[in-house]
C-alpha atoms as one frame of an Amber mdcrd trajectory, in Angstrom:
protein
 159.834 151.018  43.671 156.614 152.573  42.436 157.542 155.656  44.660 161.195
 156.470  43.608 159.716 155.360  39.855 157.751 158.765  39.558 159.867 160.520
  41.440 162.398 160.006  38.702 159.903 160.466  36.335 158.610 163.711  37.891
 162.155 165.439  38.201 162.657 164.219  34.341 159.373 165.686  32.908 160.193
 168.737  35.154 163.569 169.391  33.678 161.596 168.712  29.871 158.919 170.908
  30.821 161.239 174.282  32.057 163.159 173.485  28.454 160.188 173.699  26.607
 157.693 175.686  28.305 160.320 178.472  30.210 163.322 178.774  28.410 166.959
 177.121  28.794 168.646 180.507  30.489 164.969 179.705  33.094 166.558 175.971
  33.455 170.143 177.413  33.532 169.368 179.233  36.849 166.959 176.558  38.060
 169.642 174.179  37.837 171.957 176.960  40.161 168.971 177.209  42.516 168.764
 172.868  42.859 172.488 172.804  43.219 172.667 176.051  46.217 169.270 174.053
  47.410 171.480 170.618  47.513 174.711 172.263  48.777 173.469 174.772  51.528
 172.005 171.789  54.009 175.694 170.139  53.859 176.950 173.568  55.185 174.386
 173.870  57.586 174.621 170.351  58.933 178.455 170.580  59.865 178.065 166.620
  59.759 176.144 165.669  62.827 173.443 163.984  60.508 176.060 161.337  59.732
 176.668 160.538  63.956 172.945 160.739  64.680 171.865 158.802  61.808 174.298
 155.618  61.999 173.442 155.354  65.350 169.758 155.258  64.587 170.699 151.866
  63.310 170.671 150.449  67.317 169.720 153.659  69.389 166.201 153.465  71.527
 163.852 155.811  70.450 164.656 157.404  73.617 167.986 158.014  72.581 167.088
 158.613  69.092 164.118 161.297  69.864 167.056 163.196  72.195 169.578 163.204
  69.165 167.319 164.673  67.186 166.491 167.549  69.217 169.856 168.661  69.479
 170.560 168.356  65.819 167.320 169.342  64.542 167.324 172.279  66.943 170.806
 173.942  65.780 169.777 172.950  61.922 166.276 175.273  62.250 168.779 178.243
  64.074 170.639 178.558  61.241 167.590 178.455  58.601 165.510 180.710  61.091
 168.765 183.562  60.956 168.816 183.253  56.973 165.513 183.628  56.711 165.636
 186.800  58.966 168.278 187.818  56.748 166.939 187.221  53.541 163.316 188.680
  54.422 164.132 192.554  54.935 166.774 192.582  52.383 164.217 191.490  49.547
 161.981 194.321  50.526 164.930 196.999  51.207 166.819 196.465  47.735 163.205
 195.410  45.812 164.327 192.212  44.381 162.692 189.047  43.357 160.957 187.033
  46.342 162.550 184.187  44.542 165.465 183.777  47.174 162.948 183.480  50.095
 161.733 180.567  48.198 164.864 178.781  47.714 165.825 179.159  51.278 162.674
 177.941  52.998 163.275 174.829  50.540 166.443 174.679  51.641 165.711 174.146
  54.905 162.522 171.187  54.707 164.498 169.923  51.986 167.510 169.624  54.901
 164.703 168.252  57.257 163.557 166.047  54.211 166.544 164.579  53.932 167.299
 163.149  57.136 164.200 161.834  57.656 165.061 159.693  54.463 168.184 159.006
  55.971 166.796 158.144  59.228 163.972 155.754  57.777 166.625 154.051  55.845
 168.812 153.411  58.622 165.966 151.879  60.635 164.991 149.762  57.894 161.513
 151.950  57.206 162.114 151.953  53.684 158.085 152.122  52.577 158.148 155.099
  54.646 161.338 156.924  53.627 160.331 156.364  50.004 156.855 157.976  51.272
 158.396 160.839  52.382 160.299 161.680  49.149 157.876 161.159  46.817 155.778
 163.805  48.335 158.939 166.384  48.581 160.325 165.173  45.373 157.683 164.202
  42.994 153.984 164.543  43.790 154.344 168.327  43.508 155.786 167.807  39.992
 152.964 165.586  39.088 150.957 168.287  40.605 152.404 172.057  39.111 153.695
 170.779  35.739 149.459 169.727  34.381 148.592 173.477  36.088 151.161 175.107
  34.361 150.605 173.836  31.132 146.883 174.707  31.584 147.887 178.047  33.319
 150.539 180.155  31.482 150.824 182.820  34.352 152.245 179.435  36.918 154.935
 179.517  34.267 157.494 181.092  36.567 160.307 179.538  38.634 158.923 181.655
  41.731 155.400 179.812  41.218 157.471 176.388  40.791 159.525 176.949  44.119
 156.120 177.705  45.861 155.107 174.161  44.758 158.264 172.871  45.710 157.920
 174.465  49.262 154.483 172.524  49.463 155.696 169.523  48.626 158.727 169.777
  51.956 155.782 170.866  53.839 153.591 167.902  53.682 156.069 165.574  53.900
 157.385 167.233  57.236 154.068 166.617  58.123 153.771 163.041  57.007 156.526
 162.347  59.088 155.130 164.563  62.389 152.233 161.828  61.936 154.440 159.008
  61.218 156.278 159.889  64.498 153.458 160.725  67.036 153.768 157.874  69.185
 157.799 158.978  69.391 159.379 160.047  72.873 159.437 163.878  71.730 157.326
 165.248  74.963 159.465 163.338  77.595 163.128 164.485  74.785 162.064 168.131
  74.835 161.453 167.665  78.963 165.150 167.078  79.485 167.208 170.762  80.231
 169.002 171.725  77.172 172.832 171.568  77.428 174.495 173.473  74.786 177.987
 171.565  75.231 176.412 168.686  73.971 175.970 170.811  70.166 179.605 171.636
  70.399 180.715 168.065  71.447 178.774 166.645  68.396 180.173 169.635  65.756
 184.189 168.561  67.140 183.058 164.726  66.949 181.491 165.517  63.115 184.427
 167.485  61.897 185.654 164.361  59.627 182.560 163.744  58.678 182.023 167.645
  57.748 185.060 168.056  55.869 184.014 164.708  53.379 180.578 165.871  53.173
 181.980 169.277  51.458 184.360 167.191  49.034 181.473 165.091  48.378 178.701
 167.914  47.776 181.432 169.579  45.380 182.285 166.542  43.845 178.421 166.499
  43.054 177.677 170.154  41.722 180.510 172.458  41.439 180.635 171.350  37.058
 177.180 173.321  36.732 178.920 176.226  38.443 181.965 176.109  35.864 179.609
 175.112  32.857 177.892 178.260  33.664 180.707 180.327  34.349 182.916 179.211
  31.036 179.915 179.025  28.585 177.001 180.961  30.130 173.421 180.371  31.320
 171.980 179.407  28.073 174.623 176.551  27.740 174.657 175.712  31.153 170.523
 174.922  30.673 171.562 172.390  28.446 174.157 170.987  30.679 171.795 171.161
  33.441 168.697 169.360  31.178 171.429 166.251  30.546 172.788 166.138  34.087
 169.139 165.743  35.339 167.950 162.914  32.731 171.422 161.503  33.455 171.074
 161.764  37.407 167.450 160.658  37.434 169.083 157.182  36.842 171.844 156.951
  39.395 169.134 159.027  41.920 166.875 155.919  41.153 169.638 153.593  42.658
 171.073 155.085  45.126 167.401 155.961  47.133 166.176 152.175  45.931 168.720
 149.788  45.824 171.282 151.804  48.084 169.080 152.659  50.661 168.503 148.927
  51.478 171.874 148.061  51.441 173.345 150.405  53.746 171.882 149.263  57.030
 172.460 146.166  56.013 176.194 146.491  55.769 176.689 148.583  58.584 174.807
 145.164  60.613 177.036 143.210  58.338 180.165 145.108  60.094 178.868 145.227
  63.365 178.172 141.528  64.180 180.708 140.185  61.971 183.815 142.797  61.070
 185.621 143.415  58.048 185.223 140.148  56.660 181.576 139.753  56.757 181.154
 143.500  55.568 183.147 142.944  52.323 181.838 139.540  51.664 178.284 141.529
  51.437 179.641 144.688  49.542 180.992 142.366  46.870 177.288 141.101  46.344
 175.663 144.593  46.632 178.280 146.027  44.192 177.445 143.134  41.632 174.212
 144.294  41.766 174.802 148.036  42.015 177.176 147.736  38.444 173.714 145.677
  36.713 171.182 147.824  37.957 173.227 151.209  37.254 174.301 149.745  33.578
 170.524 149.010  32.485 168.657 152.031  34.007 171.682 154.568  32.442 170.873
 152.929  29.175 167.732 152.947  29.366 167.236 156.452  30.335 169.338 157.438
  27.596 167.286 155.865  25.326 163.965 157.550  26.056 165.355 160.581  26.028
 166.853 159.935  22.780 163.293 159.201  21.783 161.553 162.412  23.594 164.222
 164.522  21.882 162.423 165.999  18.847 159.550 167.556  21.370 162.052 169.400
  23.325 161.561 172.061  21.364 165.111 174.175  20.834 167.339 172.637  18.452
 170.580 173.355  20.202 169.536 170.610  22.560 170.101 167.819  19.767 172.971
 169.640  18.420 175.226 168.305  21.757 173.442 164.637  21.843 176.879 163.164
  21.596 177.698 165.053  24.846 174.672 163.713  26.489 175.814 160.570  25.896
 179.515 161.357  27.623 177.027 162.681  30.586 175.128 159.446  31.096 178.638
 157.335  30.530 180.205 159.710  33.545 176.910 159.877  36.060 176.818 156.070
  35.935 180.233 155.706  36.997 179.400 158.307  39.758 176.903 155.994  41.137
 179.432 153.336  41.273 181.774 155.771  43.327 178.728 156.546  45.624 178.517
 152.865  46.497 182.557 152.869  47.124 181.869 155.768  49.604 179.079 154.110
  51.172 181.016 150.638  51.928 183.806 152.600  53.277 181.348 154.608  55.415
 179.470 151.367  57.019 182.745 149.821  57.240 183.609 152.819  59.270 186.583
 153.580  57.026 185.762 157.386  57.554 189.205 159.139  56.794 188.964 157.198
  53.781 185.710 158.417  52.858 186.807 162.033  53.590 189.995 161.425  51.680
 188.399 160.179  48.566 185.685 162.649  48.676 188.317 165.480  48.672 190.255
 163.951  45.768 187.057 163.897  43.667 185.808 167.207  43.963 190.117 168.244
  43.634 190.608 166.380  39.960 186.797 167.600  39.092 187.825 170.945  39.159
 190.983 170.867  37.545 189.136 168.513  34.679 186.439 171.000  34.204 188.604
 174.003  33.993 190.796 172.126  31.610 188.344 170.478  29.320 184.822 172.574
  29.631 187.006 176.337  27.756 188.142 173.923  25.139 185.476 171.129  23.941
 182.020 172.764  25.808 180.194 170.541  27.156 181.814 167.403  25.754 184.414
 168.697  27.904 182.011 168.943  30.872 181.204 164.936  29.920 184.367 163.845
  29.490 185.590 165.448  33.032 183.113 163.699  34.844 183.840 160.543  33.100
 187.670 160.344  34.049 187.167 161.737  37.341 184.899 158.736  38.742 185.973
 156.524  36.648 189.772 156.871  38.826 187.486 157.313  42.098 185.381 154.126
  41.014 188.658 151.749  41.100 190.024 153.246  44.158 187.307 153.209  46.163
 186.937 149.542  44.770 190.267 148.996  46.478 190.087 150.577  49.488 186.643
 148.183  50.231 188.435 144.827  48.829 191.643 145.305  49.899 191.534 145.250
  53.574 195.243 145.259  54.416 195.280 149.050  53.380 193.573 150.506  56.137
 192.653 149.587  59.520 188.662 150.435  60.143 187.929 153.624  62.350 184.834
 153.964  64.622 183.487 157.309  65.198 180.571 157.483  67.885 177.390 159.414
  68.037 177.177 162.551  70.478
């Protein structure tokens, strides 16, 4: 709790500190940077995290170890190629080394983020939360003091740098935390390539939701930015991160427990036993998510006058439609994950895809119009509508039969 507390702390001051200390076009594009930085690994991934990863839950480490190899090996192909990519065309066109920066936290961030994943799963949750904080908030609580102290750090290539330490040491927090693993006797066994493709067919479900989801989850900064500009979009982006710091806070503390837990719940005792727990979980998911949302909203409100630009407080009743809309994102989040344990995964692909679809036609009807109230209000009666069907789909087990898929 103390962990995922300053990392939502950290990513908060860090949003307050570009706004006042950089300026809001500098947050504008960091918050286009966070979102490629979120959206790229999804790409990459093609949805094999989701097969290896569930079946962490009961795999030996034997089995676990080999998984990972496999998956981890085509993930660091890809990163290794856009790296080689990225690298000579910086220096051949002379532009900013700013992209190298983003991609090489793309790709620990990627790393990062299974190992949470994986953690979770196994029920390691002191050392998933571990593992985050030193990606997602001890570099914060790090850079922000120097840069106050040090105007020259007061860059966003100087910030990615930091951020690129931070993935760093917690890949290597987790190399330590997984010595005594099988890798020697995993990396002994001949390579079979087949075994890549197998898992990519066997993900393709899984891919195809992950998109809708990731979409679902950052395409509005994309259409803030391209109907109002970078300067508005800052704004946007400043709200969306108080906003988000909240739901993140739930879904990596009180979600993460819950999911291995249900997907147990399924697995020894079926549909019944799985709902009968995601009724409790989702009692406490609507409490926690209500209170933190408020209260977040509430210090900010507070914090306000040091922000320094007065066009931020000019849109606080928009803020307000943000925080209303993010909370009922995190109760869609927990619909996805009960159909996802209860392995309901068309479902989950399905309702992914019809977020991210009335999103977009929300934002591009509202955001021209109303600005960022529109932006608010989009997100707001988009997961609101995915909220109560997603609450369906879980309670309502005549409407779908579940649907295993196994791990490569």
């Amino acid at each position: 709790m103390a962990m995922r507390a300053s990392v939502m702390a950290a990513k908060f001051a860090l949003a307050i500190f570009i706004a006042r200390y950089l300026d809001l076009s500098s947050l504008g594009l960091y918050g286009l940077a966070a979102g490629a930085i979120a959206i790229v690994p999804v790409v990459v991934n093609v949805g094999m995290n989701h097969l290896v990863m569930r079946d962490a839950v009961a795999a030996s480490p034997a089995e676990l170890t080999n998984s990972l190899r496999y998956y981890w090996s085509f993930v660091t192909s890809i990163y290794v190629i856009l790296l080689a990519l990225a690298v000579p065309l910086t220096i051949a066109l002379d532009t900013s080394a700013l992209w190298i920066f983003v991609i090489a936290v793309m790709w620990f961030e990627h790393i990062g983020y299974d190992v949470f994943y994986l953690f979770s799963n196994t029920q390691r949750h002191v050392s998933a939360n571990a593992t985050v904080f030193l990606r997602g908030g001890a570099w914060i609580l790090v850079y922000v003091p120097l840069a106050i102290w040090e105007p020259h750090l007061r860059t966003l290539s100087h910030l990615f740098g930091f951020w690129l330490a931070g993935g760093m040491l917690s890949l290597l927090l987790f190399a330590w935390m997984s010595w005594s693993w099988p890798w020697r006797e995993a990396f002994s066994l001949p390579f079979k390539p087949g075994v890549v493709a197998t898992a990519i067919r066997k993900s393709a479900l899984f891919y195809v939701g992950d998109l809708g989801f990731v979409a679902s989850q950052y395409l509005d900064r994309y259409l803030v930015t391209l109907f109002l500009g970078l300067k508005v979009a800052g704004i946007y982006f400043l709200f969306w991160t108080v906003a988000n710091a909240a739901t993140t806070f739930i879904g990596l503390v009180v979600q993460q427990q819950q999911r291995p837990l249900l997907i147990n719940a399924y697995s020894v005792g079926g549909l019944a036993a799985h709902s009968q727990l995601a009724w409790r979980y989702m009692q406490t998911t609507v409490l926690a998510t209500v209170a933190l949302s408020i209260a977040t909203g509430v210090v900010f409100q507070i914090l306000l006058p040091w922000l320094g630009p007065p066009s931020i407080a000019d849109q606080l009743p928009a803020f307000w439609l943000i925080i209303a809309g993010m909370a009922f994102r995190c109760l869609a989040d927990f619909g996805a994950m009960s159909l996802f344990t209860a392995y309901r995964d068309r479902l989950t692909t399905l309702t992914n895809l019809v977020s991210v679809g009335v999103l977009a036609i929300a934002q591009t009807a509202l955001v021209p119009f109303a600005g960022l109230y529109g932006a608010g209000g989009a997100i707001l009666i988009t997961f609101v509508g995915i909220s109560l069907w997603r609450y369906l789909l879980v309670f309502d087990s005549s409407l779908v039969k579940p649907e295993s898929t196994a791990a490569p």
